[in-house]
Short mmCIF file of C-alpha atoms in Angstrom, two decimals:
data_model
loop_
_atom_site.label_atom_id
_atom_site.label_comp_id
_atom_site.label_asym_id
_atom_site.label_seq_id
_atom_site.Cartn_x
_atom_site.Cartn_y
_atom_site.Cartn_z
CA MET A 1055 32.33 -15.22 -19.72
CA PHE A 1056 33.30 -16.32 -23.26
CA GLY A 1057 29.78 -17.80 -23.67
CA PHE A 1058 30.43 -20.48 -21.01
CA LYS A 1059 26.82 -20.54 -19.81
CA LYS A 1060 25.59 -21.02 -23.36
CA ASN A 1061 27.89 -24.05 -23.78
CA LEU A 1062 27.30 -25.50 -20.32
CA PHE A 1063 25.19 -28.50 -21.41
CA PRO A 1064 27.67 -29.88 -24.01
CA PHE A 1065 30.57 -29.05 -21.68
CA ILE A 1066 29.11 -31.09 -18.80
CA ILE A 1067 28.48 -34.10 -21.05
CA LEU A 1068 31.95 -33.82 -22.59
CA THR A 1069 33.54 -33.63 -19.13
CA LEU A 1070 31.61 -36.67 -17.89
CA ILE A 1071 32.66 -38.71 -20.94
CA THR A 1072 36.30 -37.67 -20.47
CA LEU A 1073 36.25 -38.66 -16.80
CA LEU A 1074 34.58 -41.96 -17.69
CA PHE A 1075 37.40 -42.90 -20.05
CA VAL A 1076 40.16 -41.68 -17.73
CA PHE A 1077 38.94 -43.75 -14.78
CA LYS A 1078 37.96 -46.75 -16.87
CA PHE A 1079 41.30 -47.27 -18.65
CA ASN A 1080 43.45 -50.17 -17.48
CA GLY A 1081 45.31 -52.07 -20.19
CA SER A 1082 47.90 -52.27 -22.95
CA ILE A 1083 48.32 -50.74 -26.42
CA PRO A 1084 47.66 -53.41 -29.09
CA GLU A 1085 47.80 -52.69 -32.82
CA LEU A 1086 44.59 -51.71 -34.63
CA LYS A 1087 43.81 -52.93 -38.16
CA TRP A 1088 41.47 -51.66 -40.87
CA GLU A 1089 38.36 -53.68 -41.66
CA SER A 1090 38.57 -55.48 -45.02
CA ASP A 1091 35.26 -54.39 -46.59
CA LEU A 1092 35.38 -50.60 -46.20
CA GLY A 1093 32.87 -50.00 -49.01
CA SER A 1094 29.99 -51.88 -47.41
CA ILE A 1095 30.78 -50.36 -44.01
CA PHE A 1096 30.71 -46.88 -45.54
CA THR A 1097 27.35 -47.56 -47.27
CA ARG A 1098 25.80 -48.83 -44.04
CA LEU A 1099 27.10 -45.92 -41.98
CA ALA A 1100 26.04 -43.37 -44.60
CA GLY A 1101 22.43 -44.51 -44.39
CA GLN A 1102 22.53 -44.73 -40.61
CA PHE A 1103 24.01 -41.28 -40.06
CA ILE A 1104 21.84 -39.49 -42.63
CA LEU A 1105 18.71 -40.99 -41.10
CA THR A 1106 19.85 -40.20 -37.55
CA ALA A 1107 20.82 -36.63 -38.49
CA ALA A 1108 17.46 -36.11 -40.21
CA LEU A 1109 15.57 -37.36 -37.13
CA LEU A 1110 17.74 -35.15 -34.89
CA ASP A 1111 17.03 -32.14 -37.12
CA GLN A 1112 13.28 -32.77 -36.87
CA PHE A 1113 13.44 -33.31 -33.11
CA ILE A 1114 15.31 -30.03 -32.55
CA ALA A 1115 13.03 -28.11 -34.93
CA LEU A 1116 9.94 -29.32 -33.03
CA SER A 1117 11.40 -29.12 -29.53
CA PHE A 1118 13.20 -25.80 -29.94
CA PRO A 1119 11.08 -23.72 -32.35
CA GLU A 1120 12.09 -20.25 -33.42
CA ASN A 1121 10.83 -17.41 -31.22
CA GLU A 1122 7.67 -15.72 -32.58
CA ASP A 1123 9.14 -12.24 -32.12
CA THR A 1124 12.22 -13.33 -34.07
CA ILE A 1125 10.04 -14.68 -36.88
CA ILE A 1126 8.22 -11.32 -37.09
CA ILE A 1127 11.53 -9.42 -37.23
CA LYS A 1128 12.88 -11.77 -39.92
CA ASN A 1129 9.73 -11.37 -42.03
CA LYS A 1130 10.04 -7.57 -41.80
CA LEU A 1131 13.68 -7.73 -42.86
CA LYS A 1132 12.86 -10.04 -45.76
CA SER A 1133 10.12 -7.63 -46.83
CA LYS A 1134 12.63 -4.75 -46.76
CA ILE A 1135 15.08 -6.77 -48.83
CA LYS A 1136 12.40 -7.52 -51.42
CA ILE A 1137 11.36 -3.85 -51.67
CA ASN A 1138 14.95 -2.63 -51.92
CA ASN A 1139 15.79 -5.24 -54.55
CA ASN A 1140 12.89 -3.95 -56.67
CA LEU A 1141 14.03 -0.36 -56.13
CA LEU A 1142 17.58 -1.32 -57.06
CA LYS A 1143 16.37 -3.03 -60.22
CA ASP A 1144 14.38 0.07 -61.26
CA CYS A 1145 17.30 2.36 -60.45
CA ILE A 1146 19.76 0.31 -62.52
CA GLY A 1147 17.27 0.37 -65.40
CA LYS A 1148 17.08 4.17 -65.19
CA ILE A 1149 20.89 4.41 -65.14
CA ILE A 1150 21.13 2.30 -68.31
CA ILE A 1151 18.50 4.43 -70.05
CA THR A 1152 20.20 7.65 -68.94
CA LYS A 1153 23.58 6.46 -70.24
CA THR A 1154 22.02 5.37 -73.53
CA GLU A 1155 20.21 8.67 -74.05
CA LYS A 1156 23.33 10.60 -72.95
CA THR A 1157 21.34 13.07 -70.87
CA ASN A 1158 22.91 15.54 -68.44
CA SER A 1159 25.51 14.16 -66.06
CA SER A 1160 23.84 15.55 -62.94
CA GLU A 1161 20.84 13.25 -63.43
CA LEU A 1162 23.17 10.28 -63.91
CA THR A 1163 25.09 11.20 -60.76
CA GLU A 1164 21.87 11.37 -58.75
CA LEU A 1165 20.82 7.94 -60.01
CA ILE A 1166 24.23 6.46 -59.17
CA ASN A 1167 24.05 7.96 -55.69
CA GLU A 1168 20.55 6.54 -55.31
CA ARG A 1169 21.77 3.11 -56.41
CA ASN A 1170 24.64 3.24 -53.92
CA ALA A 1171 22.26 4.23 -51.12
CA ILE A 1172 19.92 1.32 -51.93
CA GLU A 1173 22.84 -1.12 -52.07
CA GLU A 1174 23.99 0.11 -48.66
CA LYS A 1175 20.50 -0.41 -47.23
CA LEU A 1176 20.44 -3.92 -48.70
CA LYS A 1177 23.80 -4.72 -47.14
CA ILE A 1178 22.70 -3.51 -43.70
CA THR A 1179 19.44 -5.48 -43.90
CA ASP A 1180 21.24 -8.62 -45.14
CA ASP A 1181 23.72 -8.33 -42.28
CA GLU A 1182 20.91 -8.02 -39.72
CA LEU A 1183 19.14 -11.06 -41.15
CA SER A 1184 22.37 -13.07 -41.26
CA LYS A 1185 23.14 -12.16 -37.66
CA ILE A 1186 19.75 -13.45 -36.51
CA ASP A 1187 20.13 -16.67 -38.53
CA ASN A 1188 23.69 -17.22 -37.31
CA GLU A 1189 22.70 -16.75 -33.66
CA ARG A 1190 19.93 -19.33 -33.96
CA SER A 1191 22.13 -21.67 -35.98
CA LEU A 1192 24.84 -21.50 -33.30
CA ARG A 1193 22.33 -22.20 -30.52
CA VAL A 1194 20.77 -25.07 -32.43
CA ARG A 1195 24.18 -26.60 -33.24
CA ARG A 1196 25.13 -26.46 -29.54
CA ILE A 1197 21.93 -28.29 -28.63
CA ALA A 1198 22.46 -30.76 -31.48
CA PHE A 1199 26.01 -31.43 -30.32
CA GLY A 1200 24.74 -32.20 -26.82
CA PHE A 1201 22.18 -34.67 -28.15
CA GLY A 1202 24.79 -36.00 -30.60
CA LEU A 1203 27.03 -36.86 -27.64
CA ILE A 1204 24.17 -38.73 -26.00
CA LEU A 1205 23.54 -40.67 -29.22
CA SER A 1206 27.23 -41.47 -29.69
CA VAL A 1207 27.50 -42.72 -26.09
CA SER A 1208 24.52 -44.97 -26.76
CA GLY A 1209 26.41 -46.59 -29.65
CA ILE A 1210 25.88 -44.49 -32.80
CA THR A 1211 29.53 -43.98 -33.72
CA PHE A 1212 31.48 -43.66 -36.98
CA LEU A 1213 35.29 -43.94 -36.85
CA SER A 1214 35.58 -47.16 -34.81
CA GLN A 1215 33.44 -49.02 -37.36
CA PHE A 1216 36.35 -49.01 -39.81
CA PHE A 1217 38.74 -50.80 -37.42
CA THR A 1218 39.05 -54.31 -36.08
CA ILE A 1219 38.75 -53.63 -32.37
CA PRO A 1220 40.85 -55.99 -30.19
CA LYS A 1221 39.24 -57.68 -27.21
CA GLY A 1222 40.14 -56.59 -23.72
CA PRO A 1223 41.07 -53.17 -22.30
CA SER A 1224 43.55 -51.15 -24.35
CA LEU A 1225 44.69 -47.56 -24.65
CA ASN A 1226 44.09 -47.62 -28.43
CA LEU A 1227 40.51 -48.70 -27.89
CA GLN A 1228 39.94 -46.03 -25.25
CA ILE A 1229 41.40 -43.25 -27.39
CA ILE A 1230 39.52 -44.28 -30.54
CA MET A 1231 36.21 -44.74 -28.75
CA TYR A 1232 36.58 -41.38 -27.02
CA ALA A 1233 37.58 -39.56 -30.23
CA ASP A 1234 34.82 -41.40 -32.10
CA MET A 1235 32.13 -40.20 -29.71
CA ILE A 1236 33.26 -36.59 -30.01
CA PHE A 1237 33.62 -36.83 -33.79
CA SER A 1238 30.27 -38.59 -34.26
CA ALA A 1239 28.52 -35.99 -32.09
CA ALA A 1240 30.08 -33.17 -34.10
CA LEU A 1241 29.09 -34.89 -37.34
CA LEU A 1242 25.48 -35.33 -36.24
CA SER A 1243 25.31 -31.73 -35.01
CA GLY A 1244 25.95 -30.59 -38.59
CA GLY A 1245 22.54 -31.96 -39.59
CA THR A 1246 21.73 -33.82 -42.78
CA SER A 1247 23.58 -31.31 -44.99
CA GLY A 1248 26.72 -31.53 -42.84
CA VAL A 1249 26.63 -35.34 -42.83
CA ALA A 1250 26.05 -35.46 -46.60
CA LYS A 1251 29.01 -33.13 -47.31
CA PHE A 1252 31.33 -35.17 -45.10
CA LEU A 1253 30.20 -38.47 -46.63
CA ASP A 1254 30.79 -37.13 -50.14
CA TYR A 1255 34.31 -36.12 -49.12
CA LEU A 1256 34.99 -39.48 -47.45
CA LYS A 1257 33.61 -41.37 -50.44
CA GLY A 1258 36.15 -39.70 -52.69
CA ARG A 1259 38.96 -40.52 -50.26
CA LEU A 1260 37.95 -44.19 -49.99
CA LYS A 1261 38.04 -44.57 -53.78
CA ASN A 1262 41.74 -43.73 -53.66
CA TYR A 1263 42.41 -46.08 -50.78
#
């Protein structure tokens, strides 16, 4: 129900991490401070996360390849799109010529109807192709998020690197480390393009800091 089985792997890992932090906490709430050299930290993390995301992308692509039947269906759809695009181009050319020559309106109407029919076929085919791509993308991102959680638990984190972390148990530390693991996993699950977009945004924000 609600795709629970499809999200079971990330859900189990997320639950285990949550329980780990709940049972582990025992301390106070000291103040957290920003690190002084944010620029160098950002540069180091940018390289680390882009490289990690790229390796994760390659690992998932090799370990979870696209189904052969799906590839065949996608190739057929792409072929249809190419054919219909050529037909649409020819039809638009005929419409332009017909309008220029000012021939009978019935011929122009037929061409316009033909153009509309081709555009409708293109839309249907594009939607089918997008649906297939989106389904795979969603499945891959779920898998990537699961592996991203494992990587973040092992120490590849982002947010906490910008703070001076106090020694000893503290609620602030627990909350930030927990949020950092979830955030870092989500960031890595976006792949190299997702990481690059976020880093570009953060770079602009840090300039104004």
